[in-house]
Coordinates of C-alpha atoms in Angstrom, one line a residue:
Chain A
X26 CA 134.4 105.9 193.5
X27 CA 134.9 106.1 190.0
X28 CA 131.3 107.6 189.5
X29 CA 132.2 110.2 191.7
X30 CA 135.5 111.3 189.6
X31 CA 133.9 111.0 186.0
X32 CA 130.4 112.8 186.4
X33 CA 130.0 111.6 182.3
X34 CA 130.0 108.4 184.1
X35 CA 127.6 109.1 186.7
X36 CA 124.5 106.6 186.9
X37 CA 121.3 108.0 186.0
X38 CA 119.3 105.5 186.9
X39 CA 118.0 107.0 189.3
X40 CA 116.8 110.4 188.5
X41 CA 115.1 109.0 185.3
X42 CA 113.3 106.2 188.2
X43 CA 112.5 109.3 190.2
X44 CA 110.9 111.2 187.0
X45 CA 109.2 107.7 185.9
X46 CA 107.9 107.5 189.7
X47 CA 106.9 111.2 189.9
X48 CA 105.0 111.4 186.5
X49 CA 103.1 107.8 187.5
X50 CA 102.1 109.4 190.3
X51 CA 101.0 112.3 189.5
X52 CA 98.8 111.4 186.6
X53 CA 97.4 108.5 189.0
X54 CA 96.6 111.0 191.8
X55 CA 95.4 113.2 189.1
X56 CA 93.1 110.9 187.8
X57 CA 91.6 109.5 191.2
X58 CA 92.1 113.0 193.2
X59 CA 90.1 115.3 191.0
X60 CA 86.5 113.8 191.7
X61 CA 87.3 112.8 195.2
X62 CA 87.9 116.5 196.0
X63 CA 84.9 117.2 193.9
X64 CA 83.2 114.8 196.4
X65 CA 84.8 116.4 199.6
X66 CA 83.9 119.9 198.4
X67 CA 80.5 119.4 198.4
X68 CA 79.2 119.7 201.9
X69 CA 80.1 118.1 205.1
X70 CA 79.3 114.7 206.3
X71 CA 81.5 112.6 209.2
X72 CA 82.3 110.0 206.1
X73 CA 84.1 112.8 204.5
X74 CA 85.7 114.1 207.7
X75 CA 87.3 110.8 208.2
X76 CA 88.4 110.7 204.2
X77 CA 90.0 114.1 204.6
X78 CA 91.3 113.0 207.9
X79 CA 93.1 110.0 206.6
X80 CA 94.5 111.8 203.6
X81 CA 96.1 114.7 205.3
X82 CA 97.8 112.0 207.7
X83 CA 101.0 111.9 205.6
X84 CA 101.1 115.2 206.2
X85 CA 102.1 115.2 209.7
X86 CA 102.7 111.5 209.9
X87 CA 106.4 110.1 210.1
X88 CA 107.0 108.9 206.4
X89 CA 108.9 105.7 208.1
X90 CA 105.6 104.9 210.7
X91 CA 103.9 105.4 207.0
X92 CA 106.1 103.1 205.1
X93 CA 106.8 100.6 208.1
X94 CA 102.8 99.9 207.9
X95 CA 102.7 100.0 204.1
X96 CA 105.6 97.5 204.4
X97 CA 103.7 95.3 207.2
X98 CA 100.2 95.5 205.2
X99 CA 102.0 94.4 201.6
X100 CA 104.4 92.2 203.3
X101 CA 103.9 88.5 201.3
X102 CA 103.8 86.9 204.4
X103 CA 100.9 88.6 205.9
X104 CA 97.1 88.6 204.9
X105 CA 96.9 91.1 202.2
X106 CA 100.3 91.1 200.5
X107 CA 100.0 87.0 200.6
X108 CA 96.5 87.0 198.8
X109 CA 97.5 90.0 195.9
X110 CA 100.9 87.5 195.1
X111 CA 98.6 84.7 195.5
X112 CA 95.8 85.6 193.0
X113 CA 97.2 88.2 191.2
X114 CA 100.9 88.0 191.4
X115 CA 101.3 91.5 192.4
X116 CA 104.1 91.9 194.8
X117 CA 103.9 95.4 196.2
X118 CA 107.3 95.5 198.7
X119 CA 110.5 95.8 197.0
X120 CA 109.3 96.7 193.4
X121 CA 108.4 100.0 191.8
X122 CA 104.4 99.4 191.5
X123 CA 105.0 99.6 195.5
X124 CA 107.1 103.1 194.9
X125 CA 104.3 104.3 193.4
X126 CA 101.5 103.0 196.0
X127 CA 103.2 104.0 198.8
X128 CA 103.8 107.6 196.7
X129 CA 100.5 107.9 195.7
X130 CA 99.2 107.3 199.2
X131 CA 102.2 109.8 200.5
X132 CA 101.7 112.5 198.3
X133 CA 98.0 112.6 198.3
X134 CA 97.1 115.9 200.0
X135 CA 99.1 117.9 197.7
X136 CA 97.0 117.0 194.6
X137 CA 93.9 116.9 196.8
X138 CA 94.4 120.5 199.0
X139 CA 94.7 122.9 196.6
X140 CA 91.8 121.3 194.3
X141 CA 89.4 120.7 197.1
X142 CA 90.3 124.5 198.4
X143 CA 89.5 125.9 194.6
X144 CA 86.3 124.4 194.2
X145 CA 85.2 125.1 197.7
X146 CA 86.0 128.9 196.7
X147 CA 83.8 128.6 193.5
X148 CA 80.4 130.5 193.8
X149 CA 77.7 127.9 194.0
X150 CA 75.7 130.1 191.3
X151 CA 78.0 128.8 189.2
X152 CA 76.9 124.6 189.3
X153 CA 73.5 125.7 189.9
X154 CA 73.5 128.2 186.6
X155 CA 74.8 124.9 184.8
X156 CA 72.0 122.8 186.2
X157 CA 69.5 125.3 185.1
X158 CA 70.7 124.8 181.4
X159 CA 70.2 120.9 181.7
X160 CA 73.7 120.0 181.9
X161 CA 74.7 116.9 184.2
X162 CA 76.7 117.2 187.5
X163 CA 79.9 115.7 185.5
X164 CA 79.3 118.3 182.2
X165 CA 79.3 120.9 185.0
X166 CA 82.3 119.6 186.5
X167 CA 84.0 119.0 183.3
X168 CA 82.9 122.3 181.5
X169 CA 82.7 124.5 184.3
X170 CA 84.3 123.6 187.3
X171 CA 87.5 122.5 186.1
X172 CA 88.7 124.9 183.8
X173 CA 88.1 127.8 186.6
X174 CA 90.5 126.5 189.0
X175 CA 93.1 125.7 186.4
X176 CA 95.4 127.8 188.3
X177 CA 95.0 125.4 191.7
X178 CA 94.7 122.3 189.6
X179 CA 98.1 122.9 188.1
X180 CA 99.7 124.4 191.9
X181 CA 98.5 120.7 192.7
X182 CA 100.1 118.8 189.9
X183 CA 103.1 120.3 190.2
X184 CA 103.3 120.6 193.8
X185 CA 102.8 116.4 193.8
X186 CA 105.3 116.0 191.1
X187 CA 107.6 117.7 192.7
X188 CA 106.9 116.0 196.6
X189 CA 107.4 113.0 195.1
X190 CA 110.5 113.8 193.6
X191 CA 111.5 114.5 197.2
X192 CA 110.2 111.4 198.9
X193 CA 112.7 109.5 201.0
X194 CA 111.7 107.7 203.9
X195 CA 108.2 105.7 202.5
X196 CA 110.1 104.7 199.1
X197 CA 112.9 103.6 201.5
X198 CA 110.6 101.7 203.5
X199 CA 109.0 99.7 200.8
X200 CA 111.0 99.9 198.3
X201 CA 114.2 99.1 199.8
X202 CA 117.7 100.2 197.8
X203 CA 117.5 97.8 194.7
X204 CA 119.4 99.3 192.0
X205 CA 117.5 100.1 188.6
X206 CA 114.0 99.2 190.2
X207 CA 113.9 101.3 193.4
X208 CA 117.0 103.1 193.9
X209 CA 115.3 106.6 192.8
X210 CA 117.4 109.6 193.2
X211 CA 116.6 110.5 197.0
X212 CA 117.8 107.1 198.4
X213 CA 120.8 107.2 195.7
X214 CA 121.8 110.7 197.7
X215 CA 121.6 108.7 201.0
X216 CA 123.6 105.7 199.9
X217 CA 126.2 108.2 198.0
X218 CA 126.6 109.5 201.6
X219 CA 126.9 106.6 203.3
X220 CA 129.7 105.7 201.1
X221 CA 131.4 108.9 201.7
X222 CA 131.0 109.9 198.1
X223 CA 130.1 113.8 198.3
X224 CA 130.6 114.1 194.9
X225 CA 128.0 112.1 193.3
X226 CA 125.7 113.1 196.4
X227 CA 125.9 116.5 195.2
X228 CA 125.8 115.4 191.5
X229 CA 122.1 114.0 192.4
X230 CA 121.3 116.7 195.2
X231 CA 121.8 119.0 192.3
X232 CA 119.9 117.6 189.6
X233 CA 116.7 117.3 191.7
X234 CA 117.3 120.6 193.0
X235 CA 117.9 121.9 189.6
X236 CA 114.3 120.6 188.6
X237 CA 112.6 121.2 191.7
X238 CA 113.4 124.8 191.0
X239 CA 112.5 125.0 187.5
X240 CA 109.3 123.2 188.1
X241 CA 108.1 125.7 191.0
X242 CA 109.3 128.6 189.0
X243 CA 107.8 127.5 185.9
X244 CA 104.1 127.6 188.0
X245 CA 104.7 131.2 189.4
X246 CA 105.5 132.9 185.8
X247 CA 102.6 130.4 184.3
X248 CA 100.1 131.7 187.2
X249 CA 101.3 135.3 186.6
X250 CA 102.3 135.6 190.6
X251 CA 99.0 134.6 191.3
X252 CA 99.9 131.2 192.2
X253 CA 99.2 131.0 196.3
X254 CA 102.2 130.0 198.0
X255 CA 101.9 127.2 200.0
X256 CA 103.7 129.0 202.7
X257 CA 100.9 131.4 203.2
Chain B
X24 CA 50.2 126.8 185.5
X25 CA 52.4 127.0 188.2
X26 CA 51.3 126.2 191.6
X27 CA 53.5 127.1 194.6
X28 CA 53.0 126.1 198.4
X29 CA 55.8 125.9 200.3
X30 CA 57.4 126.4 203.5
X31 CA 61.3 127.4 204.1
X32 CA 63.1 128.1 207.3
X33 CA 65.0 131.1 206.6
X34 CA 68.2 132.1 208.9
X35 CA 68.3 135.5 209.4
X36 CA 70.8 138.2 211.7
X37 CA 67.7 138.2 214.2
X38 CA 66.9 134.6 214.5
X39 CA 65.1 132.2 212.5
X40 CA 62.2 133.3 210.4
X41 CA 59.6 131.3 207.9
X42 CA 59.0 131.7 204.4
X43 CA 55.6 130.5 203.7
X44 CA 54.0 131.2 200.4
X45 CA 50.8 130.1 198.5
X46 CA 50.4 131.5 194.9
X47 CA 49.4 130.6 191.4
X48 CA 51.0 131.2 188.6
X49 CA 49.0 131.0 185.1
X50 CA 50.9 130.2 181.9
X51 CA 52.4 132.7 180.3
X52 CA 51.8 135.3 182.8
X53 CA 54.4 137.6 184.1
X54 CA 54.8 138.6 188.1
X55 CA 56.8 141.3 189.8
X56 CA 57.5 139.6 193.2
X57 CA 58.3 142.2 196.2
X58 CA 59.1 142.7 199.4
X59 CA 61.5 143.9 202.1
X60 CA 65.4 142.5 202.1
X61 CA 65.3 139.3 203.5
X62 CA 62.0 138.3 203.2
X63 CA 63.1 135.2 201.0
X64 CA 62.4 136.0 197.5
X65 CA 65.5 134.7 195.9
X66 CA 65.0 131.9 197.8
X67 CA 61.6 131.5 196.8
X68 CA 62.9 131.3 193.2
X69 CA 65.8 128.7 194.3
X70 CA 63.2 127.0 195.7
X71 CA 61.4 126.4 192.5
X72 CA 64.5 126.3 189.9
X73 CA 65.4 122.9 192.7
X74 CA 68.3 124.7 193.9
X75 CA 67.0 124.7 197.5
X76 CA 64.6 122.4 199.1
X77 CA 62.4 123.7 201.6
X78 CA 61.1 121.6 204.5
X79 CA 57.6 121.4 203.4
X80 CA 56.1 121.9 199.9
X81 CA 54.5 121.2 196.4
X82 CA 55.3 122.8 193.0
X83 CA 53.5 121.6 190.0
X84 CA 54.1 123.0 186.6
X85 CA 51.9 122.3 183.9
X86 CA 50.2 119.1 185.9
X87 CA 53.5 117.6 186.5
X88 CA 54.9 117.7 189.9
X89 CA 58.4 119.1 190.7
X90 CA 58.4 118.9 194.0
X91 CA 56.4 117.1 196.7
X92 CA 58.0 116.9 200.5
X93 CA 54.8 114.6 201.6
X94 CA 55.2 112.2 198.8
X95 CA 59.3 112.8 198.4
X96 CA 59.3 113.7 194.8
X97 CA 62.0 116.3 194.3
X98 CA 63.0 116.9 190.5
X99 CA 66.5 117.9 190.2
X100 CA 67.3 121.4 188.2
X101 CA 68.3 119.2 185.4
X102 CA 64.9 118.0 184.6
X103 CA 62.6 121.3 186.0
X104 CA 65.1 123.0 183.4
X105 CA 64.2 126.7 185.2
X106 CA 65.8 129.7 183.0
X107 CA 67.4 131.7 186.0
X108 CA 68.7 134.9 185.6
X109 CA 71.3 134.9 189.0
X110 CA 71.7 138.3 190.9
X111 CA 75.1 137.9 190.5
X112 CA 75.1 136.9 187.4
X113 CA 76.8 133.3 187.5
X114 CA 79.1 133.6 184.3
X115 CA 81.3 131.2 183.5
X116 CA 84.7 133.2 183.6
X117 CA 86.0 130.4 181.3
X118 CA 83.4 130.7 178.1
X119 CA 82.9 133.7 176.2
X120 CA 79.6 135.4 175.6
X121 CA 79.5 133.2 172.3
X122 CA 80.7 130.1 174.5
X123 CA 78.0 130.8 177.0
X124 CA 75.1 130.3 174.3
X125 CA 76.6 127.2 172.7
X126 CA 77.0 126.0 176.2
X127 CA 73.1 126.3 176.7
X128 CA 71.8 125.1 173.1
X129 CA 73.1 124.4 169.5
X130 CA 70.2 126.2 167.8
X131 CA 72.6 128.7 165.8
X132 CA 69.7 130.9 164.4
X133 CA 68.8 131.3 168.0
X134 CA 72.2 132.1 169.5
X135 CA 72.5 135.1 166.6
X136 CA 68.4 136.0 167.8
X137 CA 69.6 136.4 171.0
X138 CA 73.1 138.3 170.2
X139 CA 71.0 140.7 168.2
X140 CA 68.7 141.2 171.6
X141 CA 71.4 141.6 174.0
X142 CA 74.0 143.6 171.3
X143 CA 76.7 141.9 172.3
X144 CA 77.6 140.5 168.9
X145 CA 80.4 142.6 168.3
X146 CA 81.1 140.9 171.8
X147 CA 80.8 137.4 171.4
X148 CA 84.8 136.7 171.6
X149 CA 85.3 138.3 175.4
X150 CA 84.5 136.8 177.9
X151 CA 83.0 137.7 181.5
X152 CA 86.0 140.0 182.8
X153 CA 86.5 142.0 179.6
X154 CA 82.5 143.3 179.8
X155 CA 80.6 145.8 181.7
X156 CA 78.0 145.1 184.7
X157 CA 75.6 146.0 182.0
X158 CA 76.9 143.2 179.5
X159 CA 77.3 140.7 181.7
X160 CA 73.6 141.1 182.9
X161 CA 72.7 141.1 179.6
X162 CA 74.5 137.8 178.7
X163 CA 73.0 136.3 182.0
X164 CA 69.6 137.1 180.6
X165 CA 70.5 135.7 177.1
X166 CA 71.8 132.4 178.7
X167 CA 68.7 131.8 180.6
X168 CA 67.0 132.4 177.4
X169 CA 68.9 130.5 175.4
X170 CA 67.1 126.7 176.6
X171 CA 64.0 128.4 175.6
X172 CA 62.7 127.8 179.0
X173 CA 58.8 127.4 179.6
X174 CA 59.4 129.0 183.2
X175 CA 62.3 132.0 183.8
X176 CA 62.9 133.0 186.8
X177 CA 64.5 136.5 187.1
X178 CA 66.4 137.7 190.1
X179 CA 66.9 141.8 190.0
X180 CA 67.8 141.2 185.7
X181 CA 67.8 144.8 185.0
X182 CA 69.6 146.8 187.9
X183 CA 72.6 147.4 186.3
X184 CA 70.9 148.4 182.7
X185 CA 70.8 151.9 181.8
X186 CA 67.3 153.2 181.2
X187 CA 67.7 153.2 177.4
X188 CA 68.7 149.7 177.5
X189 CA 66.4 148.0 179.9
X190 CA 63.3 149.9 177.9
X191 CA 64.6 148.5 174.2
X192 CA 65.4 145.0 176.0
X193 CA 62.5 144.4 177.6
X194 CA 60.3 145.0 174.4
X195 CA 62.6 142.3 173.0
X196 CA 61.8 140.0 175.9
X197 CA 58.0 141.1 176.1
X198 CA 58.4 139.6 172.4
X199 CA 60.2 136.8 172.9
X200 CA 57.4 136.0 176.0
X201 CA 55.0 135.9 173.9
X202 CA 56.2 133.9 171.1
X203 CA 57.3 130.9 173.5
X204 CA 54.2 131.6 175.7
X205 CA 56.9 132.2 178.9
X206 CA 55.7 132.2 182.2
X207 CA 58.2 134.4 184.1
X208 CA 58.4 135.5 187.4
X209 CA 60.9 138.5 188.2
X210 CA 62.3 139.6 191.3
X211 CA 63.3 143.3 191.7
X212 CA 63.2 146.1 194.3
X213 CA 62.7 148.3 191.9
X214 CA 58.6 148.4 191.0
X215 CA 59.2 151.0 188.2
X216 CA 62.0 149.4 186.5
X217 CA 59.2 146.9 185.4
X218 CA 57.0 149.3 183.9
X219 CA 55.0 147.9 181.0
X220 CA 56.8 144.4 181.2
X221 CA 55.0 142.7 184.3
X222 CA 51.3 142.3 185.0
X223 CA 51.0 140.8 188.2
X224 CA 52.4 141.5 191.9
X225 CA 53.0 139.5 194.6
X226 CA 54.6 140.7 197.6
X227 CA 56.3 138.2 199.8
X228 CA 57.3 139.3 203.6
X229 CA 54.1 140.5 204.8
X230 CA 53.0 137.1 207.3
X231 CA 56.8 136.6 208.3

């Protein structure tokens, strides 16, 4: 391919859809994932066992069973995906606010482990000291709970940004390979492939690579080593 | 006037035992509560800051009740507004000792009162991890006082105060007492440490 030979040529597309997709994402998850593992850190119930349950399923879970279910439950032709087109016109398969559903969902216990683990790990003394001074449950989260576990909060962040970076088979799965609307940088690596064109696979494998890397890096020397790996 | 009655469950290495307790408090007044380890006094104070709910009980304060198991009136911390001085202090590793005061009130004359008290105004930049055990008692006292509370609640406050210290800090607090007609109730093991501050005892662990 011409691509392939001219890397000044080469489509970037799909790293900058990647970025777009990874940033979405992670600012949504941030958003929604703080108070829920605020919620889940705060005692045991079998509500919150299911919760945590079902968000640490993509964990283990195939990311195609994921995606293949995503697909079926946002499909227009079934219940669900036929009533959001219908009264809202959202259209979830095939289009990048399905990217980042299916991310969101995917990448879920990477923003919501690490938080959850932090704020289980805070001293109780500390809500209750805040309590004692008058101050609401959300000043105390806001004032006293969240800046002490800045250094898990941004191990989370970055570790969602950077899984979703990575994601293959769920975007592939909803998404499909449309070029310039879901064609992010993973699948663009698989279809480079298919094609037998190494070079622009690598071109792509090496970029998010490259950014992987300085992402992860950036966390350790931010986190003065202190960052916990999340391979121990 | 504080009125206590309350029953706790208490889980301890050699099975479950019961806090029961039954004690007034008048205004103002100041208690040295004792007793063996274990026996359930910082939960006692927990207890009435609304940290922990025990399974039977009334606490009224000043006519108004806080807490009443039969009738399920439980006031949340928020609203009993408790000074508590923690055993472990409780600092906010984020806030420095400055930070700690605005944090509890916006009364600036007060925060500077309170500075002066504790010394730590040459201090007030660092935060928790840059002061001593002594300091960082001190600032947990200063915090509690900072909401001016009608009711503190002290758990072992002066056990890592030098002698000099504790003796020049509690006339401060004896003071401050006083002025905002405190009712305080103080945990410690030690019953000299008190001396000259408290004027009441109650020992807690003798029916358990």
């Amino acid at each position: 391919m011409a691509i392939a030979n001219n890397p000044a040529a080469m489509d970037l597309t799909p790293i900058w859809l990647t970025l777009k997709l990874a940033a979405i994402t992670t600012a949504l998850l941030l958003v929604i994932g703080l108070p829920i593992a605020w919620w889940l850190s705060k005692g045991r119930s079998i509500i919150k066992v299911v919760l945590e349950a079902l968000i640490t399923m993509p964990l283990v879970l195939p990311p195609s069973v994921l995606g293949f279910y995503l697909l079926l439950a946002f499909s227009p032709r079934h219940g669900l995906g036929s009533w959001l087109q219908h009264v809202f016109n959202v259209q979830f398969v095939f289009s990048f606010q399905g990217l980042v559903l299916a991310s969101v969902i995917y990448s879920m216990p990477f923003m919501m482990g690490p938080i959850k683990s932090a704020l289980q790990q805070l001293p109780a003394s500390l809500s209750q000291a805040s309590c004692s001074l008058g101050k609401s449950k959300w000043q105390t989260f806001t004032h006293v709970l969240v800046p002490n576990i800045r250094p898990s909060l941004l191990t989370a962040i970055v570790l969602t940004f950077a899984h979703t970076l990575g994601e293959f088979g769920v975007v592939l799965m909803i998404g499909g390979n449309i070029p310039g609307v879901t064609r992010v940088a993973s699948i663009a690596v698989y279809d480079s492939v298919e094609q037998m064109d190494y070079s622009t696979a690598n071109a792509y494998s090496l970029i998010l690579f490259a950014i992987t890397f300085v992402l992860v890096i950036s966390v350790f020397i931010f986190n003065k080593y202190r960052l916990k790996s999340p391979l121990e | 006037m504080i009125s206590v009655d309350i029953e706790k469950k208490l889980k301890a290495y050699e099975g479950v035992r019961t806090l029961k307790m039954t004690a007034d408090f008048p205004a103002g007044s100041i208690t040295h509560i004792y007793g063996p380890s274990g026996a359930g006094k910082s939960t006692l104070l927990k207890i009435i800051a609304g940290f922990i709910q025990p399974e039977k009980g009334k606490i009224i304060v000043d006519g108004t009740t806080w807490l009443d198991t039969s009738s399920k009136i439980n006031f949340p911390p928020q609203k009993r507004m408790a000074g508590f001085v923690f055993q472990d202090y409780a600092l906010f590793p984020n806030m420095s000792v400055q930070q700690h005061l605005e944090y509890a009130t916006k009364d600036k004359a007060w925060i500077e009162r309170l500075l002066a008290i504790g010394k730590l105004g040459t201090l007030s930049t660092h935060k928790p991890e840059h002061l001593s055990g002594g300091q960082q008692q001190r600032l947990a006292i200063l915090r509690a006082l900072a909401i001016k509370p009608k009711l503190l609640l002290m758990d072992e406050p002066f056990s890592a105060l030098d002698t000099e210290m504790k003796s020049g800090l509690i006339g401060d607090l004896k003071s401050i007492f006083n002025d905002y007609a405190t009712t305080v109730l103080i945990v410690s093991h030690n019953r000299n440490e008190l001396e000259g501050l408290t004027g009441r005892e109650l020992k807690i662990g003798d029916s358990n």
